PDB file of C-alpha atoms in Angstrom:
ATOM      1  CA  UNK A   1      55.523  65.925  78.582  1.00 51.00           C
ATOM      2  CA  UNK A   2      52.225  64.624  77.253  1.00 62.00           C
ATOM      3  CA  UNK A   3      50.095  62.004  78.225  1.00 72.00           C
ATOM      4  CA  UNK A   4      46.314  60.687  78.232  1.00 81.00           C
ATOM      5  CA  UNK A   5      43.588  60.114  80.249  1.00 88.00           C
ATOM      6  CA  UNK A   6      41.491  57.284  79.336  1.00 88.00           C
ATOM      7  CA  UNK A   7      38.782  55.673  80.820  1.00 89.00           C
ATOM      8  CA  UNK A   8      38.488  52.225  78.931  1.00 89.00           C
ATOM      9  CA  UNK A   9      41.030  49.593  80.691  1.00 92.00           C
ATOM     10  CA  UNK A  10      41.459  47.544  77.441  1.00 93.00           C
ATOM     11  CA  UNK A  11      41.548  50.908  75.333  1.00 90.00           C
ATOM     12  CA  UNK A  12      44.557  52.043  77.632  1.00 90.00           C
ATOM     13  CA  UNK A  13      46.264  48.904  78.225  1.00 92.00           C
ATOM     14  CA  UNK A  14      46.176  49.231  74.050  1.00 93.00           C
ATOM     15  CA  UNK A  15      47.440  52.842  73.910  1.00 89.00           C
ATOM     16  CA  UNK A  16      50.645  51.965  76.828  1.00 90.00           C
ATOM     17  CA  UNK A  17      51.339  49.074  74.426  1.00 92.00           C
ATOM     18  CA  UNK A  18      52.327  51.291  71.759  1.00 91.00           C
ATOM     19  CA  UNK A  19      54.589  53.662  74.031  1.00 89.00           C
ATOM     20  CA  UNK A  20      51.663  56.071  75.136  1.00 87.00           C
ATOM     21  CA  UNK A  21      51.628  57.665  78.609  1.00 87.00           C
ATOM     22  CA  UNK A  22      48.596  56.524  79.507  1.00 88.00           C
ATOM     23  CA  UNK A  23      46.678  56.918  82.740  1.00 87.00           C
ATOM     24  CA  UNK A  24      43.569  54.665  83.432  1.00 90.00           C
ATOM     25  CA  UNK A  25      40.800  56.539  85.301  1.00 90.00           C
ATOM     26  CA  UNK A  26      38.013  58.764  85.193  1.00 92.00           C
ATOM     27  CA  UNK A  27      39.230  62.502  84.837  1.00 92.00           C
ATOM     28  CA  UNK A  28      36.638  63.678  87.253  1.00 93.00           C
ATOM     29  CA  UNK A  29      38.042  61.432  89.964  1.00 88.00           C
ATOM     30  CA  UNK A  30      39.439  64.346  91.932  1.00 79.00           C
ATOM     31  CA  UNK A  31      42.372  62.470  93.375  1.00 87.00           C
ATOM     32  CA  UNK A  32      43.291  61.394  89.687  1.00 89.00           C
ATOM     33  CA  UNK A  33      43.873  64.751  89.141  1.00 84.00           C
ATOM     34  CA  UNK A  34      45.623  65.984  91.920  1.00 84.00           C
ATOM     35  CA  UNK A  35      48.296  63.198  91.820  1.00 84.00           C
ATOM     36  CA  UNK A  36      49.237  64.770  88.231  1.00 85.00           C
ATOM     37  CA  UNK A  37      51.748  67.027  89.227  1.00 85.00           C
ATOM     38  CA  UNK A  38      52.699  67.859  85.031  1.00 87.00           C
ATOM     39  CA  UNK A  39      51.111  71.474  83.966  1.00 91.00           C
ATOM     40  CA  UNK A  40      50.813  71.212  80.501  1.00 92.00           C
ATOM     41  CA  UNK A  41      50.608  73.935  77.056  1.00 94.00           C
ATOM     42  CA  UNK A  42      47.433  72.436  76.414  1.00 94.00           C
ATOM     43  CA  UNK A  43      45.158  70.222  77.758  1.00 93.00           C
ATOM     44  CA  UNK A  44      42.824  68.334  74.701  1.00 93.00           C
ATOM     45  CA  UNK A  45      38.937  67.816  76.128  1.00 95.00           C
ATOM     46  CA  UNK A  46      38.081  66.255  72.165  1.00 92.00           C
ATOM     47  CA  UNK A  47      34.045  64.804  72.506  1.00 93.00           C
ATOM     48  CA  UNK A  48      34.519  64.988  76.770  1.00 94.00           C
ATOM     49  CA  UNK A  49      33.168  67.765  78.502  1.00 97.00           C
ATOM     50  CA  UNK A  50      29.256  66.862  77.459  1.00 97.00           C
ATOM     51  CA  UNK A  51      29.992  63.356  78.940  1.00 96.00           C
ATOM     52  CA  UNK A  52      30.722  64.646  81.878  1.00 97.00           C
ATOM     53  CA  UNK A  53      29.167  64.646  85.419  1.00 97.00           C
ATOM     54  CA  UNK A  54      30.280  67.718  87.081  1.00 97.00           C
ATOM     55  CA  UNK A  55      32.232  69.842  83.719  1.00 97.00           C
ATOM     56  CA  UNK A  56      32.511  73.286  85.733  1.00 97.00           C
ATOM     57  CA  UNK A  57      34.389  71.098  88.526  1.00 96.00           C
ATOM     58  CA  UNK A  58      36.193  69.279  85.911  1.00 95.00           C
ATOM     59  CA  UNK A  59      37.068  72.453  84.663  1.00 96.00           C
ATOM     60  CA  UNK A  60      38.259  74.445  87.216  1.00 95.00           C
ATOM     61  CA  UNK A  61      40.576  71.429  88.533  1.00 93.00           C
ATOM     62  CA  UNK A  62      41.917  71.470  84.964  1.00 94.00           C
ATOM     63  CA  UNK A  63      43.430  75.156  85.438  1.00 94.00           C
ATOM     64  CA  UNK A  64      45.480  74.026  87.628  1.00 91.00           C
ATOM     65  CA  UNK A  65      47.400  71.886  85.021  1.00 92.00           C
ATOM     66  CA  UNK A  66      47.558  74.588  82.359  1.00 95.00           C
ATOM     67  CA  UNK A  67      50.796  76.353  82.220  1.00 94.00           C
ATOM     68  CA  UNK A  68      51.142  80.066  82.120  1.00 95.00           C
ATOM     69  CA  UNK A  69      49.964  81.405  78.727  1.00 95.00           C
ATOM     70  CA  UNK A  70      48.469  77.765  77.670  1.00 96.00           C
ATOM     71  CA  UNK A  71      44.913  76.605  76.972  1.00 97.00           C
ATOM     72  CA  UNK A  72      42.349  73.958  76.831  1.00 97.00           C
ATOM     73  CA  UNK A  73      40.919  72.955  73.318  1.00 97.00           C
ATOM     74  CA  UNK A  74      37.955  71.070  73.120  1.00 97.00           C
ATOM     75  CA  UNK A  75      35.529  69.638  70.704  1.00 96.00           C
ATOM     76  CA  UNK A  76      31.763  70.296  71.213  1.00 95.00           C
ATOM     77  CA  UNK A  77      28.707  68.784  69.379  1.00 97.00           C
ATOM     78  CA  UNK A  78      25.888  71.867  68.678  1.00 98.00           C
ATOM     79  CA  UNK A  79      22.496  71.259  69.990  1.00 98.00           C
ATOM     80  CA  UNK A  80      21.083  74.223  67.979  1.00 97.00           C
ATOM     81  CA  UNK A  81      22.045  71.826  64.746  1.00 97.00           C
ATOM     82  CA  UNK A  82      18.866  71.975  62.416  1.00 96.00           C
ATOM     83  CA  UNK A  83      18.137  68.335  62.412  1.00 95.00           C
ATOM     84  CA  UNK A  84      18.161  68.578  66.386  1.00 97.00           C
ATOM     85  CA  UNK A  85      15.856  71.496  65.517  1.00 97.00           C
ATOM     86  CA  UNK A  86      13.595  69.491  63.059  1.00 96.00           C
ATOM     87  CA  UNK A  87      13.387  66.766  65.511  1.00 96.00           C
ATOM     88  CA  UNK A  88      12.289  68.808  68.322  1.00 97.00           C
ATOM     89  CA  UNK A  89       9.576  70.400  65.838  1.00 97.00           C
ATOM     90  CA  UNK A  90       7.959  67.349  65.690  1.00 97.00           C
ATOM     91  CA  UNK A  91       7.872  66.064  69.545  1.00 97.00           C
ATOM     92  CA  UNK A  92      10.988  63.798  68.911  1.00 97.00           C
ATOM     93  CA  UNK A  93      14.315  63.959  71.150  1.00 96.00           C
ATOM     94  CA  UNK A  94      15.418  60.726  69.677  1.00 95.00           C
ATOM     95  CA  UNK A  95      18.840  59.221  71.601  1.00 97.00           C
ATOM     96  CA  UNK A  96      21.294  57.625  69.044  1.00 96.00           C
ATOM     97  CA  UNK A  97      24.285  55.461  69.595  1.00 96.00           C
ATOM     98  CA  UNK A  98      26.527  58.253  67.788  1.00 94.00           C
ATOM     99  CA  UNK A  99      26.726  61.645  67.128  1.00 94.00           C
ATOM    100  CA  UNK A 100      25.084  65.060  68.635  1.00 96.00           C
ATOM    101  CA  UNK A 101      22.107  62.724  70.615  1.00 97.00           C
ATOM    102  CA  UNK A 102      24.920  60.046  72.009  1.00 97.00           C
ATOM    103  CA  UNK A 103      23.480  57.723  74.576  1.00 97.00           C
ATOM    104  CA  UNK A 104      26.031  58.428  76.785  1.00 96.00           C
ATOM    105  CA  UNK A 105      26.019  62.502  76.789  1.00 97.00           C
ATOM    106  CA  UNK A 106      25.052  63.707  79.972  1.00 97.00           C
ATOM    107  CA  UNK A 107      24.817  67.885  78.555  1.00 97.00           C
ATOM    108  CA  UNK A 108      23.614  69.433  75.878  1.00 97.00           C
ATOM    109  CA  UNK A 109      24.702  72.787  74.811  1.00 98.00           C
ATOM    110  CA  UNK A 110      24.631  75.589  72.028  1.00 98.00           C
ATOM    111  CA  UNK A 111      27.710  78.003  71.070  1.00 97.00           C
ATOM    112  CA  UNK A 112      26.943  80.413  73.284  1.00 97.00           C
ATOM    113  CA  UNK A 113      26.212  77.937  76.287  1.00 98.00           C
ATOM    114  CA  UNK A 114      29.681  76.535  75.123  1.00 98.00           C
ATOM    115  CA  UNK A 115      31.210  79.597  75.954  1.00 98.00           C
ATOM    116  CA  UNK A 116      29.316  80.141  79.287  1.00 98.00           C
ATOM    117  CA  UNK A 117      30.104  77.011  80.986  1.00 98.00           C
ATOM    118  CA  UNK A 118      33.890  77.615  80.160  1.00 98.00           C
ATOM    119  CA  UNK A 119      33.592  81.296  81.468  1.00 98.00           C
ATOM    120  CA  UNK A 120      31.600  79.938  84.489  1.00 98.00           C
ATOM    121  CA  UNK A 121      35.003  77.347  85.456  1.00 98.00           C
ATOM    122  CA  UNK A 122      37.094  80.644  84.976  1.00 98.00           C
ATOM    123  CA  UNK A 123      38.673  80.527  81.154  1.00 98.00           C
ATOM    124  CA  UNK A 124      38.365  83.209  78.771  1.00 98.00           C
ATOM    125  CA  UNK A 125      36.950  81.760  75.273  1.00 98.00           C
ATOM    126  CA  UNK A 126      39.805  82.822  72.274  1.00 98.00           C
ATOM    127  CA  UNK A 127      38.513  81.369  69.629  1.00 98.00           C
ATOM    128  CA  UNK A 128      34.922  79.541  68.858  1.00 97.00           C
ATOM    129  CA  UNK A 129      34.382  78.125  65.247  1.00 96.00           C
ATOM    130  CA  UNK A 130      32.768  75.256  63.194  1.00 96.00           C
ATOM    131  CA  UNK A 131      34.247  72.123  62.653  1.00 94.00           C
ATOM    132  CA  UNK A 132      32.181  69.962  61.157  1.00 92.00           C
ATOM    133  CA  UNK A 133      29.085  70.570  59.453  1.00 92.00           C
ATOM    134  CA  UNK A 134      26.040  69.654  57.020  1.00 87.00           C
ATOM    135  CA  UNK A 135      23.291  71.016  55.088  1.00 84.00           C
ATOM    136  CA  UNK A 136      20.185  69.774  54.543  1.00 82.00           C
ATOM    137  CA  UNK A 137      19.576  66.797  51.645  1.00 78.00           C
ATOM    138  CA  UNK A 138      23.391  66.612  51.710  1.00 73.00           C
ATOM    139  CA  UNK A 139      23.622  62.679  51.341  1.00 72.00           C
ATOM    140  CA  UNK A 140      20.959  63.318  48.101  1.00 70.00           C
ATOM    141  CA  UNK A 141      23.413  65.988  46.849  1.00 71.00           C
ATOM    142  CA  UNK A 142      26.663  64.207  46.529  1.00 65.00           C
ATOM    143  CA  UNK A 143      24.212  61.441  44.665  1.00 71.00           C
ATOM    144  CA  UNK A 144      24.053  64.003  41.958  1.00 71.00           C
ATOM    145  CA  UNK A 145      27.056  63.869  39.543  1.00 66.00           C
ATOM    146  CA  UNK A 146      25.657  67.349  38.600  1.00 64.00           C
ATOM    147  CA  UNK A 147      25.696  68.817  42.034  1.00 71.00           C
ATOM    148  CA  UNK A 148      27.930  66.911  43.843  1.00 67.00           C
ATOM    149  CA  UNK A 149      31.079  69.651  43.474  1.00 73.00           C
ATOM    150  CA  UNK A 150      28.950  72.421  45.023  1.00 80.00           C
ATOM    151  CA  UNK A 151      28.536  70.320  48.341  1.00 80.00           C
ATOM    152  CA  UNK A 152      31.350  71.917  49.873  1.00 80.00           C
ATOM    153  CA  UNK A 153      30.992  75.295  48.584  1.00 83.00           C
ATOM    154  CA  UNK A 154      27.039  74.980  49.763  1.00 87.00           C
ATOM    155  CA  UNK A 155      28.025  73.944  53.257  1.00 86.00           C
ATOM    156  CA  UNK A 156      30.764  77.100  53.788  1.00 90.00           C
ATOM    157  CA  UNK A 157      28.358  79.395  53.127  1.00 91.00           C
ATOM    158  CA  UNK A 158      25.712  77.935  55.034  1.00 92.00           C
ATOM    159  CA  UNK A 159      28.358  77.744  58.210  1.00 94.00           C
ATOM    160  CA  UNK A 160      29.205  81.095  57.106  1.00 94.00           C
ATOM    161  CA  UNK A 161      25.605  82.451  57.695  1.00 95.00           C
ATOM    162  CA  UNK A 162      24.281  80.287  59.921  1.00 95.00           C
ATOM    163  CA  UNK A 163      26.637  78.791  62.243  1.00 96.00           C
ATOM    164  CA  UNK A 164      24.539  77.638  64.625  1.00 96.00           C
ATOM    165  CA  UNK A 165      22.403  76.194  62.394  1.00 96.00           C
ATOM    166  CA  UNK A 166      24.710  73.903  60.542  1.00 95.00           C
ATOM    167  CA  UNK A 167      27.184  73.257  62.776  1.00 96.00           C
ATOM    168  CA  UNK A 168      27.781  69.653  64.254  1.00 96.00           C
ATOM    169  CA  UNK A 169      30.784  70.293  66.232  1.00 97.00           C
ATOM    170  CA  UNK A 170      32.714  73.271  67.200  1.00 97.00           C
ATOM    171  CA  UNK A 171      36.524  73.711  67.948  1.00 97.00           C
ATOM    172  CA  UNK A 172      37.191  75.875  71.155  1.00 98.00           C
ATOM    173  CA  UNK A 173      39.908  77.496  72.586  1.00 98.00           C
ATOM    174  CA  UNK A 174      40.028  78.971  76.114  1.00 98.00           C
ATOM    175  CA  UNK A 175      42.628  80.179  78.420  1.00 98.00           C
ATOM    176  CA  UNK A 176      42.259  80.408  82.144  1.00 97.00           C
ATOM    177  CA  UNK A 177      41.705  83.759  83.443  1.00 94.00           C
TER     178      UNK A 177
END
């Protein structure tokens, strides 16, 4: 059994047209949750925890869902990211309509406060890694016919030896303790 929560009316009524189970609500609705009666191998939190209100409540409703020996995955934007760092250098915390200074999140949070606030609602972290990331003068880089092809290579090792420097987004995995 799968299905989806999803907040957007017109983005569900969209989703149930093409033969998704799709519920239309706000996951932090506590009687949304309770009248899900489904536990589930994993539950997917991608870009949604930072949005919410309450995520520790959120979270600990959530274990209830997850079957024995299943997890929760989420994706998590990095507030330690160097631009964020730059910024913050120079007196700006600049909201954007996208990305790691959305509009619309509500927390911000490093790797390791990541990994608190999901050991805080009672998970165990398994895995923590990078997803996405970028180095700086990337966009000039892949201008460069010459230097283009070490763009990817430059941005492993910088992930490698700095993740949360370069990181935009990291992939975790937890399972409820």
């Amino acid at each position: 059994m799968y299905g989806y929560i999803e907040t957007n009316p017109k983005a569900a009524q969209v989703a149930t047209e093409e033969g998704v189970n799709v519920i239309c609500g706000d996951i932090e609705e506590p009687l949304l949750l309770f009248s899900i009666h489904e536990k589930f191998d994993v539950i997917l939190l991608m870009d949604v925890v930072e949005h919410l209100t309450k995520p520790v409540n959120t979270l600990i409703q959530l274990k209830q869902r997850v079957n024995p020996g299943g997890k929760i995955i989420t994706t998590d934007p990095n507030v330690a990211y160097w631009a964020i760092r730059k910024n913050l250098l120079f007196g700006q915390w600049n909201y954007a309509d996208s990305g790691i200074m959305d509009k619309t999140h509500l927390h911000f949070y490093t790797a390791s406060t990541w990994k608190a606030l999901m050991e805080e609602a009672g998970y165990r972290v398994t895995s923590l890694k990078p997803v996405e990331g970028m180095v700086p003068f990337e966009n000039f880089l892949f201008k460069s016919e010459l230097l283009k092809e070490s763009v990817g290579w430059l941005r492993h090792l910088a992930i490698t030896a700095a993740p949360e420097l370069f990181t935009i987004v990291y992939l975790l995995e937890a399972i409820p303790t």
